[in-house]
CSV table of C-alpha atoms and ligand atoms in Angstrom, one decimal:
chain,number,residue,atom,x,y,z
A,1,UNK,CA,-28.7,-5.5,10.1
A,2,UNK,CA,-26.3,-8.3,9.4
A,3,UNK,CA,-22.8,-9.4,8.5
A,4,UNK,CA,-22.6,-9.6,4.7
A,5,UNK,CA,-20.2,-10.7,2.2
A,6,UNK,CA,-20.1,-8.7,-1.1
A,7,UNK,CA,-18.2,-10.4,-3.9
A,8,UNK,CA,-17.7,-10.6,-7.6
A,9,UNK,CA,-19.8,-13.0,-9.6
A,10,UNK,CA,-17.8,-12.7,-12.8
A,11,UNK,CA,-14.2,-12.3,-13.8
A,12,UNK,CA,-13.7,-9.2,-11.5
A,13,UNK,CA,-14.3,-5.5,-12.1
A,14,UNK,CA,-17.9,-5.8,-11.4
A,15,UNK,CA,-18.2,-2.6,-9.7
A,16,UNK,CA,-17.8,-4.0,-6.2
A,17,UNK,CA,-15.8,-0.8,-5.0
A,18,UNK,CA,-18.8,1.5,-5.4
A,19,UNK,CA,-21.4,-1.0,-4.0
A,20,UNK,CA,-19.0,-1.5,-0.8
A,21,UNK,CA,-18.5,2.2,-0.6
A,22,UNK,CA,-22.2,2.8,-0.8
A,23,UNK,CA,-23.1,0.1,1.9
A,24,UNK,CA,-20.4,0.9,4.2
A,25,UNK,CA,-22.5,3.8,5.4
A,26,UNK,CA,-24.6,1.1,7.2
A,27,UNK,CA,-21.7,-0.9,8.7
A,28,UNK,CA,-19.2,-0.5,11.3
A,29,UNK,CA,-16.5,-2.3,9.7
A,30,UNK,CA,-15.3,-3.4,6.2
A,31,UNK,CA,-13.0,-6.3,5.8
A,32,UNK,CA,-10.9,-7.2,2.8
A,33,UNK,CA,-10.3,-10.9,2.7
A,34,UNK,CA,-7.9,-11.9,-0.2
A,35,UNK,CA,-6.0,-10.6,-3.1
A,36,UNK,CA,-3.6,-7.7,-3.0
A,37,UNK,CA,-2.8,-4.5,-5.0
A,38,UNK,CA,-4.0,-6.6,-8.2
A,39,UNK,CA,-7.3,-5.4,-7.5
A,40,UNK,CA,-8.5,-1.8,-8.2
A,41,UNK,CA,-11.7,-0.4,-6.8
A,42,UNK,CA,-12.7,2.8,-8.2
A,43,UNK,CA,-14.9,5.2,-6.3
A,44,UNK,CA,-16.1,8.6,-7.2
A,45,UNK,CA,-17.3,11.2,-4.6
A,46,UNK,CA,-18.4,14.1,-6.4
A,47,UNK,CA,-15.3,15.2,-8.7
A,48,UNK,CA,-12.9,13.2,-6.7
A,49,UNK,CA,-11.8,9.8,-8.0
A,50,UNK,CA,-10.4,7.2,-5.5
A,51,UNK,CA,-8.5,4.1,-6.9
A,52,UNK,CA,-8.2,1.7,-3.8
A,53,UNK,CA,-6.1,-1.3,-4.3
A,54,UNK,CA,-5.5,-2.8,-0.9
A,55,UNK,CA,-7.5,-0.7,1.5
A,56,UNK,CA,-11.1,-1.5,1.8
A,57,UNK,CA,-13.3,1.2,0.3
A,58,UNK,CA,-15.1,1.6,3.6
A,59,UNK,CA,-12.1,3.8,4.7
A,60,UNK,CA,-13.9,6.8,2.7
A,61,UNK,CA,-16.7,6.7,5.4
A,62,UNK,CA,-15.4,8.6,8.6
A,63,UNK,CA,-15.6,6.3,11.5
A,64,UNK,CA,-16.0,3.0,9.7
A,65,UNK,CA,-13.1,0.6,10.3
A,66,UNK,CA,-11.2,-0.8,7.4
A,67,UNK,CA,-9.5,-4.2,7.9
A,68,UNK,CA,-7.0,-5.9,5.7
A,69,UNK,CA,-7.5,-9.6,6.8
A,70,UNK,CA,-5.0,-12.3,6.9
A,71,UNK,CA,-6.0,-13.8,3.4
A,72,UNK,CA,-4.7,-10.7,1.8
A,73,UNK,CA,-1.1,-10.3,0.4
A,74,UNK,CA,0.5,-7.0,1.1
A,75,UNK,CA,3.0,-4.9,-0.8
A,76,UNK,CA,4.2,-2.5,2.0
A,77,UNK,CA,5.3,0.1,-0.7
A,78,UNK,CA,1.9,0.1,-2.4
A,79,UNK,CA,0.2,0.2,1.0
A,80,UNK,CA,2.2,3.2,2.0
A,81,UNK,CA,1.5,5.2,-1.3
A,82,UNK,CA,-2.3,4.4,-0.7
A,83,UNK,CA,-2.2,5.5,2.8
A,84,UNK,CA,-0.4,8.7,1.9
A,85,UNK,CA,-2.8,9.6,-1.0
A,86,UNK,CA,-5.8,9.0,1.3
A,87,UNK,CA,-4.4,11.2,4.2
A,88,UNK,CA,-3.7,13.9,1.6
A,89,UNK,CA,-7.4,13.8,0.7
A,90,UNK,CA,-7.9,14.3,4.6
A,91,UNK,CA,-9.1,10.9,5.4
A,92,UNK,CA,-8.1,9.8,9.0
A,93,UNK,CA,-6.5,6.5,7.9
A,94,UNK,CA,-4.6,5.9,11.1
A,95,UNK,CA,-7.7,5.8,13.3
A,96,UNK,CA,-9.7,3.6,10.8
A,97,UNK,CA,-7.2,1.2,9.3
A,98,UNK,CA,-6.2,-2.2,10.9
A,99,UNK,CA,-3.8,-4.7,9.3
A,100,UNK,CA,-3.6,-8.5,10.0
A,101,UNK,CA,-0.5,-9.8,11.6
A,102,UNK,CA,-0.9,-12.9,9.4
A,103,UNK,CA,-1.2,-11.3,6.0
A,104,UNK,CA,1.8,-12.1,3.9
A,105,UNK,CA,4.4,-9.7,2.7
A,106,UNK,CA,5.2,-9.2,-1.0
A,107,UNK,CA,8.8,-8.3,-2.0
A,108,UNK,CA,10.1,-6.9,-5.1
A,109,UNK,CA,11.6,-10.4,-6.0
A,110,UNK,CA,8.2,-11.8,-6.1
A,111,UNK,CA,7.7,-9.8,-9.2
A,112,UNK,CA,11.0,-11.0,-10.7
A,113,UNK,CA,9.7,-14.6,-10.2
A,114,UNK,CA,6.4,-13.8,-11.7
A,115,UNK,CA,8.3,-12.3,-14.8
A,116,UNK,CA,10.3,-15.4,-15.3
A,117,UNK,CA,7.2,-17.7,-14.9
A,118,UNK,CA,5.0,-15.5,-17.4
A,119,UNK,CA,7.8,-15.3,-20.0
A,120,UNK,CA,8.8,-18.8,-20.3
A,121,UNK,CA,8.4,-20.1,-23.7
A,122,UNK,CA,7.0,-23.4,-22.7
A,123,UNK,CA,4.4,-22.1,-20.6
A,124,UNK,CA,1.2,-20.3,-21.2
A,125,UNK,CA,1.3,-16.6,-20.0
A,126,UNK,CA,-1.6,-16.0,-17.5
A,127,UNK,CA,-1.6,-12.3,-18.3
A,128,UNK,CA,-1.3,-11.3,-14.6
A,129,UNK,CA,-1.3,-7.9,-13.2
A,130,UNK,CA,2.7,-8.4,-12.7
A,131,UNK,CA,2.2,-7.4,-8.8
A,132,UNK,CA,4.1,-10.3,-7.4
A,133,UNK,CA,0.8,-11.8,-6.2
A,134,UNK,CA,1.1,-15.3,-7.3
A,135,UNK,CA,4.8,-15.9,-6.1
A,136,UNK,CA,3.8,-14.5,-2.7
A,137,UNK,CA,0.9,-16.7,-2.4
A,138,UNK,CA,3.3,-19.6,-3.5
A,139,UNK,CA,5.7,-18.8,-0.6
A,140,UNK,CA,2.7,-18.7,1.8
A,141,UNK,CA,1.7,-22.1,0.7
A,142,UNK,CA,5.3,-23.2,0.5
A,143,UNK,CA,5.6,-22.2,4.2
A,144,UNK,CA,8.5,-20.0,3.8
A,145,UNK,CA,6.4,-16.9,3.5
A,146,UNK,CA,7.1,-13.7,5.6
A,147,UNK,CA,3.9,-12.3,7.5
A,148,UNK,CA,3.3,-8.8,8.7
A,149,UNK,CA,3.9,-10.1,12.3
A,150,UNK,CA,7.5,-11.0,11.2
A,151,UNK,CA,7.9,-7.8,9.3
A,152,UNK,CA,7.1,-5.8,12.3
A,153,UNK,CA,9.2,-8.0,14.7
A,154,UNK,CA,12.4,-6.2,15.7
A,155,UNK,CA,14.3,-9.7,16.0
A,156,UNK,CA,12.8,-12.4,13.6
A,157,UNK,CA,12.6,-10.5,10.3
A,158,UNK,CA,16.1,-10.2,9.1
A,159,UNK,CA,16.8,-13.8,9.5
A,160,UNK,CA,13.5,-14.8,7.7
A,161,UNK,CA,14.3,-12.2,4.9
A,162,UNK,CA,17.8,-13.5,4.4
A,163,UNK,CA,16.6,-17.2,3.9
A,164,UNK,CA,13.9,-16.2,1.5
A,165,UNK,CA,16.2,-13.9,-0.5
A,166,UNK,CA,18.8,-16.8,-0.7
A,167,UNK,CA,16.0,-18.9,-2.5
A,168,UNK,CA,15.1,-16.2,-4.9
A,169,UNK,CA,19.0,-15.7,-5.8
A,170,UNK,CA,19.2,-19.3,-6.5
A,171,UNK,CA,16.1,-18.9,-8.7
A,172,UNK,CA,17.4,-15.8,-10.5
A,173,UNK,CA,20.7,-17.6,-11.2
A,174,UNK,CA,19.1,-20.8,-12.5
A,175,UNK,CA,16.8,-18.7,-14.7
A,176,UNK,CA,19.7,-16.3,-15.9
A,177,UNK,CA,17.8,-13.2,-14.7
A,178,UNK,CA,19.5,-10.2,-15.8
A,179,UNK,CA,17.9,-7.6,-13.5
A,180,UNK,CA,20.1,-6.8,-10.5
A,181,UNK,CA,18.4,-7.3,-7.2
A,182,UNK,CA,19.7,-5.4,-4.4
A,183,UNK,CA,18.6,-7.4,-1.5
A,184,UNK,CA,20.2,-5.2,1.2
A,185,UNK,CA,18.6,-2.0,-0.3
A,186,UNK,CA,15.3,-3.9,0.0
A,187,UNK,CA,15.7,-5.0,3.4
A,188,UNK,CA,16.6,-1.2,4.4
A,189,UNK,CA,13.5,0.0,2.7
A,190,UNK,CA,11.2,-2.5,4.2
A,191,UNK,CA,12.7,-1.5,7.8
A,192,UNK,CA,11.5,2.0,6.8
A,193,UNK,CA,7.9,0.8,6.0
A,194,UNK,CA,7.9,-1.2,9.2
A,195,UNK,CA,8.2,1.8,11.5
A,196,UNK,CA,5.1,3.4,9.9
A,197,UNK,CA,3.0,0.3,9.6
A,198,UNK,CA,3.7,-1.4,13.1
A,199,UNK,CA,1.0,0.7,15.0
A,200,UNK,CA,-1.6,-0.6,12.5
A,201,UNK,CA,-0.7,-4.4,12.6
A,202,UNK,CA,-2.7,-6.7,15.1
A,203,UNK,CA,-4.6,-9.8,15.3
A,204,UNK,CA,-7.6,-8.9,12.9
A,205,UNK,CA,-9.5,-12.1,13.4
A,206,UNK,CA,-9.9,-11.4,17.2
A,207,UNK,CA,-10.6,-7.8,16.3
A,208,UNK,CA,-13.4,-8.6,13.8
A,209,UNK,CA,-14.9,-11.5,16.0
A,210,UNK,CA,-15.0,-9.1,19.0
A,211,UNK,CA,-16.8,-6.5,16.8
A,212,UNK,CA,-19.3,-9.1,15.7
A,213,UNK,CA,-19.8,-10.3,19.3
A,214,UNK,CA,-20.4,-6.7,20.4
A,215,UNK,CA,-23.3,-6.6,17.9
A,216,UNK,CA,-21.4,-4.6,15.0
A,217,UNK,CA,-22.3,-5.0,11.6
A,218,UNK,CA,-19.3,-6.2,9.4
A,219,UNK,CA,-19.2,-6.1,5.6
A,220,UNK,CA,-16.7,-8.4,4.1
A,221,UNK,CA,-15.3,-7.2,0.6
A,222,UNK,CA,-14.1,-9.6,-2.0
A,223,UNK,CA,-11.7,-8.7,-4.6
A,224,UNK,CA,-11.5,-9.9,-8.2
A,225,UNK,CA,-14.3,-12.4,-9.0
A,226,UNK,CA,-15.4,-16.1,-8.5
A,227,UNK,CA,-14.3,-17.1,-12.1
A,228,UNK,CA,-10.7,-15.9,-10.8
A,229,UNK,CA,-10.9,-18.0,-7.8
A,230,UNK,CA,-7.9,-20.3,-7.5
A,231,UNK,CA,-10.2,-23.5,-6.9
A,232,UNK,CA,-13.4,-22.6,-8.9
A,233,UNK,CA,-12.3,-20.2,-11.6
A,234,UNK,CA,-11.0,-20.9,-15.2
A,235,UNK,CA,-7.6,-22.4,-13.9
A,236,UNK,CA,-4.8,-21.7,-14.6
A,237,UNK,CA,-6.2,-18.2,-15.9
A,238,UNK,CA,-7.1,-17.2,-12.3
A,239,UNK,CA,-5.6,-15.3,-9.5
A,240,UNK,CA,-3.9,-17.2,-6.6
A,241,UNK,CA,-6.6,-16.7,-3.9
A,242,UNK,CA,-10.1,-17.8,-3.1
A,243,UNK,CA,-12.0,-15.0,-4.4
A,244,UNK,CA,-15.4,-16.8,-3.6
A,245,UNK,CA,-17.4,-16.7,-0.4
A,246,UNK,CA,-15.4,-19.4,1.4
A,247,UNK,CA,-12.5,-17.2,1.2
A,248,UNK,CA,-14.1,-14.5,3.2
A,249,UNK,CA,-14.0,-16.9,6.4
A,250,UNK,CA,-10.6,-18.4,5.9
A,251,UNK,CA,-9.3,-14.7,4.7
A,252,UNK,CA,-10.7,-12.9,7.8
A,253,UNK,CA,-10.7,-15.6,10.4
A,254,UNK,CA,-14.5,-15.6,11.1
A,255,UNK,CA,-16.7,-18.5,11.0
A,256,UNK,CA,-19.4,-19.4,8.3
A,257,UNK,CA,-22.1,-19.3,11.1
A,258,UNK,CA,-21.3,-15.5,11.5
A,259,UNK,CA,-22.1,-14.6,8.0
A,260,UNK,CA,-26.0,-13.7,7.3
A,261,UNK,CA,-25.8,-13.0,3.8
A,262,UNK,CA,-23.9,-13.4,0.4
A,263,UNK,CA,-24.4,-10.8,-2.4
A,264,UNK,CA,-23.0,-11.3,-5.8
A,265,UNK,CA,-22.1,-8.3,-8.0
A,266,UNK,CA,-22.4,-8.7,-11.8
A,267,UNK,CA,-22.3,-6.2,-14.5
A,268,UNK,CA,-25.3,-6.2,-17.0
A,269,UNK,CA,-22.7,-7.7,-19.5
A,270,UNK,CA,-19.5,-9.2,-18.5
A,271,UNK,CA,-15.8,-8.5,-18.9
A,272,UNK,CA,-12.4,-10.2,-18.4
A,273,UNK,CA,-8.9,-9.0,-18.4
A,274,UNK,CA,-6.1,-11.3,-19.1
A,275,UNK,CA,-5.9,-14.5,-21.0
A,276,UNK,CA,-8.2,-17.4,-20.8
A,277,UNK,CA,-11.4,-18.7,-22.4
A,278,UNK,CA,-14.6,-16.6,-22.4
A,279,UNK,CA,-17.7,-18.3,-24.0
A,280,UNK,CA,-19.7,-15.0,-24.5
A,281,UNK,CA,-17.0,-12.7,-25.6
A,282,UNK,CA,-18.1,-10.2,-28.3
A,283,UNK,CA,-15.9,-10.0,-31.2
A,284,UNK,CA,-15.3,-6.9,-33.2
A,285,UNK,CA,-16.8,-3.8,-33.3
A,286,UNK,CA,-19.7,-4.6,-31.1
A,287,UNK,CA,-17.2,-5.5,-28.4
A,288,UNK,CA,-15.4,-2.2,-29.0
A,289,UNK,CA,-18.7,-0.4,-28.5
A,290,UNK,CA,-19.3,-1.8,-25.1
A,291,UNK,CA,-15.6,-1.2,-24.1
A,292,UNK,CA,-16.0,2.4,-24.9
A,293,UNK,CA,-19.4,2.9,-23.4
A,294,UNK,CA,-18.5,1.2,-20.2
A,295,UNK,CA,-15.0,2.6,-20.2
A,296,UNK,CA,-13.5,-0.8,-19.8
A,297,UNK,CA,-9.8,-0.4,-19.2
A,298,UNK,CA,-8.2,-1.9,-16.2
A,299,UNK,CA,-7.9,0.4,-13.1
A,300,UNK,CA,-4.6,-1.1,-12.1
A,301,UNK,CA,-2.9,-1.9,-15.3
A,302,UNK,CA,-5.0,0.3,-17.9
A,303,UNK,CA,-5.4,-2.9,-20.1
A,304,UNK,CA,-8.4,-3.0,-22.2
A,305,UNK,CA,-11.1,-5.3,-20.8
A,306,UNK,CA,-12.5,-8.0,-22.9
A,307,UNK,CA,-16.3,-7.6,-23.2
A,308,UNK,CA,-19.1,-10.1,-23.5
A,309,UNK,CA,-23.0,-10.6,-23.2
A,310,UNK,CA,-24.5,-11.6,-19.9
A,311,UNK,CA,-23.7,-15.4,-19.3
A,312,UNK,CA,-26.4,-17.1,-17.4
A,313,UNK,CA,-24.7,-20.6,-17.1
A,314,UNK,CA,-21.7,-18.8,-15.7
A,315,UNK,CA,-23.9,-16.9,-13.1
A,316,UNK,CA,-25.7,-20.0,-12.1
A,317,UNK,CA,-22.3,-21.6,-11.5
A,318,UNK,CA,-21.0,-18.8,-9.4
A,319,UNK,CA,-24.3,-18.5,-7.5
A,320,UNK,CA,-23.9,-22.3,-6.6
A,321,UNK,CA,-20.5,-21.7,-5.3
A,322,UNK,CA,-21.3,-18.7,-3.4
A,323,UNK,CA,-24.7,-19.3,-2.3
A,324,UNK,CA,-25.9,-15.9,-3.4
A,325,UNK,CA,-28.9,-14.4,-1.5
A,326,UNK,CA,-29.3,-11.5,-4.0
A,327,UNK,CA,-27.6,-10.2,-7.0
A,328,UNK,CA,-26.5,-6.5,-7.9
A,329,UNK,CA,-26.6,-5.6,-11.6
A,330,UNK,CA,-24.1,-2.7,-12.3
A,331,UNK,CA,-23.5,-0.8,-15.2
A,332,UNK,CA,-27.2,-1.0,-16.7
A,333,UNK,CA,-26.8,2.4,-18.4
A,334,UNK,CA,-23.9,0.9,-20.5
A,335,UNK,CA,-26.4,-1.0,-22.6
A,336,UNK,CA,-28.9,2.0,-23.1
A,337,UNK,CA,-28.2,2.6,-26.7
A,338,UNK,CA,-28.4,-0.9,-27.9
A,339,UNK,CA,-31.1,-2.0,-30.3
A,340,UNK,CA,-30.9,-5.6,-29.1
A,341,UNK,CA,-29.2,-7.4,-26.3
A,342,UNK,CA,-28.2,-11.0,-26.7
A,343,UNK,CA,-28.1,-13.0,-23.4
A,344,UNK,CA,-26.1,-16.3,-23.2
A,345,UNK,CA,-28.7,-18.8,-21.8
A,346,UNK,CA,-26.8,-22.1,-22.4
A,347,UNK,CA,-23.7,-23.9,-23.4
A,348,UNK,CA,-23.1,-26.5,-26.0
A,349,UNK,CA,-19.8,-28.5,-26.5
A,350,UNK,CA,-19.8,-30.9,-29.6
A,351,UNK,CA,-23.4,-30.2,-30.3
A,352,UNK,CA,-24.5,-31.4,-26.7
A,353,UNK,CA,-25.8,-29.2,-23.9
A,354,UNK,CA,-23.4,-28.8,-21.1
A,355,UNK,CA,-25.0,-27.9,-17.6
A,356,UNK,CA,-21.8,-28.2,-15.4
A,357,UNK,CA,-19.0,-25.7,-15.9
A,358,UNK,CA,-16.1,-27.8,-17.7
A,359,UNK,CA,-13.0,-28.1,-15.7
A,360,UNK,CA,-10.6,-27.6,-18.6
A,361,UNK,CA,-10.0,-24.6,-20.6
A,362,UNK,CA,-9.7,-26.7,-23.7
A,363,UNK,CA,-13.4,-27.5,-23.1
A,364,UNK,CA,-14.5,-23.9,-22.1
A,365,UNK,CA,-12.8,-22.7,-25.3
A,366,UNK,CA,-14.9,-25.2,-27.3
A,367,UNK,CA,-18.2,-23.9,-25.6
A,368,UNK,CA,-20.8,-22.7,-28.2
A,369,UNK,CA,-22.9,-20.0,-26.3
A,370,UNK,CA,-26.8,-20.3,-26.9
A,371,UNK,CA,-28.2,-16.9,-27.1
A,372,UNK,CA,-31.7,-15.3,-26.5
A,373,UNK,CA,-32.0,-12.0,-27.8
A,374,UNK,CA,-33.8,-9.2,-25.9
A,375,UNK,CA,-35.1,-5.9,-27.2
A,376,UNK,CA,-33.1,-2.8,-26.1
A,377,UNK,CA,-34.8,0.0,-24.3
A,378,UNK,CA,-33.0,2.8,-26.2
A,379,UNK,CA,-33.6,5.2,-23.4
A,380,UNK,CA,-31.1,6.7,-20.9
A,381,UNK,CA,-31.2,5.1,-17.6
A,382,UNK,CA,-28.2,6.7,-16.2
A,383,UNK,CA,-29.0,8.6,-12.8
A,384,UNK,CA,-32.4,7.1,-12.3
A,385,UNK,CA,-33.0,6.8,-8.7
A,386,UNK,CA,-36.3,4.7,-8.5
A,387,UNK,CA,-37.4,1.4,-9.9
A,388,UNK,CA,-40.5,2.8,-11.4
A,389,UNK,CA,-38.7,5.2,-13.6
A,390,UNK,CA,-36.7,2.3,-15.3
A,391,UNK,CA,-37.8,1.8,-18.8
A,392,UNK,CA,-40.1,-1.4,-19.1
A,393,UNK,CA,-37.9,-3.0,-21.6
A,394,UNK,CA,-34.9,-2.6,-19.1
A,395,UNK,CA,-37.0,-4.0,-16.4
A,396,UNK,CA,-37.9,-6.9,-18.5
A,397,UNK,CA,-34.1,-7.4,-19.1
A,398,UNK,CA,-33.5,-7.5,-15.3
A,399,UNK,CA,-36.4,-9.7,-14.8
A,400,UNK,CA,-35.1,-12.1,-17.5
A,401,UNK,CA,-31.5,-12.3,-15.8
A,402,UNK,CA,-33.4,-13.0,-12.4
A,403,UNK,CA,-35.7,-15.8,-13.7
A,404,UNK,CA,-32.9,-17.5,-15.6
A,405,UNK,CA,-30.2,-17.3,-12.8
A,406,UNK,CA,-32.5,-18.0,-9.9
A,407,UNK,CA,-31.3,-15.2,-8.1
A,408,UNK,CA,-33.2,-12.1,-7.2
A,409,UNK,CA,-31.8,-8.6,-8.5
A,410,UNK,CA,-31.8,-6.7,-5.3
A,411,UNK,CA,-29.9,-3.7,-6.5
A,412,UNK,CA,-29.3,-1.7,-9.9
A,413,UNK,CA,-26.4,0.4,-10.4
A,414,UNK,CA,-26.7,2.9,-13.3
A,415,UNK,CA,-23.7,5.2,-13.1
A,416,UNK,CA,-20.5,5.6,-11.0
A,417,UNK,CA,-21.8,7.9,-8.3
A,418,UNK,CA,-23.2,6.9,-5.0
A,419,UNK,CA,-26.7,8.1,-5.7
A,420,UNK,CA,-26.8,6.3,-9.1
A,421,UNK,CA,-28.0,3.3,-7.3
A,422,UNK,CA,-31.5,1.6,-6.7
A,423,UNK,CA,-32.1,-0.7,-3.9
A,424,UNK,CA,-35.0,-2.9,-5.0
A,425,UNK,CA,-37.7,-2.3,-2.3
A,426,UNK,CA,-39.0,-5.7,-0.6
A,427,UNK,CA,-36.0,-7.5,-2.0
A,428,UNK,CA,-33.9,-9.8,0.4
A,429,UNK,CA,-31.1,-7.5,0.1
A,430,UNK,CA,-33.2,-4.5,1.3
A,431,UNK,CA,-34.1,-6.6,4.3
A,432,UNK,CA,-30.4,-7.7,5.0
A,433,UNK,CA,-29.3,-4.0,4.9
A,434,UNK,CA,-32.0,-3.2,7.4
B,1,LIG,P1,-2.9,-11.9,-10.8
B,1,LIG,O1,-3.9,-11.9,-9.8
B,1,LIG,O2,-1.9,-10.5,-11.0
B,1,LIG,O3,-1.9,-13.0,-10.6
B,1,LIG,O4,-3.6,-12.1,-12.3
B,1,LIG,C1,-4.0,-13.4,-12.4
B,1,LIG,C2,-5.4,-13.1,-13.4
B,1,LIG,O5,-6.4,-12.4,-12.5
B,1,LIG,C3,-5.1,-12.2,-14.6
B,1,LIG,O6,-5.8,-12.7,-15.6
B,1,LIG,C4,-5.6,-10.9,-14.2
B,1,LIG,O7,-6.0,-10.0,-15.3
B,1,LIG,C5,-6.7,-11.1,-13.2
B,1,LIG,N1,-7.0,-10.3,-12.3
B,1,LIG,C6,-6.2,-9.9,-11.1
B,1,LIG,N2,-6.8,-9.0,-10.3
B,1,LIG,C7,-8.0,-8.5,-11.1
B,1,LIG,C8,-8.9,-7.7,-10.9
B,1,LIG,O8,-9.0,-7.0,-9.9
B,1,LIG,N3,-9.8,-7.5,-11.8
B,1,LIG,C9,-9.9,-8.2,-13.0
B,1,LIG,N4,-9.0,-9.2,-13.2
B,1,LIG,C10,-8.1,-9.3,-12.3
């Protein structure tokens, strides 16, 4: 067994929640390393649907430790709601959940700042999840943020809070924000959260490192996807953290040398929520069909996801950035009914082949995708549990993705349930999972 990172190879929503939940049975600890309650991991266990936004889905396995690392930004209200709903379902959250004392705290005024920035006429709206994620990370990088250690500190919190609140009041005045923000009420509310959260807060880097030294197996769970990474994604249409594999080390306080494998999760097609260029986007009715078949609506905001064909150059790019050892293809069954399946195998801009991912959105928007069209299999694959039952043409499709991206397909997911997953025997992933 090993310490693995599982993360999104596209623009998020690749189905990581189900995969992490499934794999977590084999791990002692699952660590979330970035993002906040902008992520939504949907996990079905029988008839029960769990939407986890902040807490790693490993929490659904009795005894598995769920760690929220220092790279995550935490809205204590959202966290409390999630804890309460899991407890209602009988999960022993308090013995399984550990929260980093270095994780930064989101306040309601972060959402106010985001609203101002998203609605400015002279700026392009990013189409964020409106959870205050970006402004909280701004305060972190601006070295004025408040961390969980400050929040639970009996002395320090009020002073830091008043200073941060003063900044936001100045901003609200400058931007003529009409919304009334009751800074004292927020302070009182956050003090209540503190009492409940304090027992769960600790130095998670030392906690995770101690577990690794003791020979435990740790799974690092990414949120969003590599194309939403603040450095490597389609900036500025990205989230405000490092969703790529490097973020696991900084966001959990664990050295790269402790990581034994990096697994990319990708849909059999591709989706994106929010604004920004999307080379293989499927226009019109064909896109609507995939959206319907794949139920492609955001689990956090309910927004319809934009759908596209599998994009090989994009996957090659994210495979390089992350160093994928293996790739998991999810939602294969969504393509079951299609006569033909185009796959984007190359990019052209102004009639010239492009091999590097362009840095500007203006260039990405001008990409002309080059497609190869593969025959569909027109046979249900949902619920198939062994590779030899997969229709030949579906296997050809998977082999095609593998040969074009240069990354093995180590696992196929063909339905939302835990058992609707096939780990490819003999794959590197199967070896890593032990
Ligand atoms: P933010 O993370 O709320 O700041 O939003 C920035 C961009 O990332 C927007 O395009 C969002 O739609 C996108 N985004 C954030 N979280 C997720 C996610 O979990 N899945 C897919 N897109 C996301």
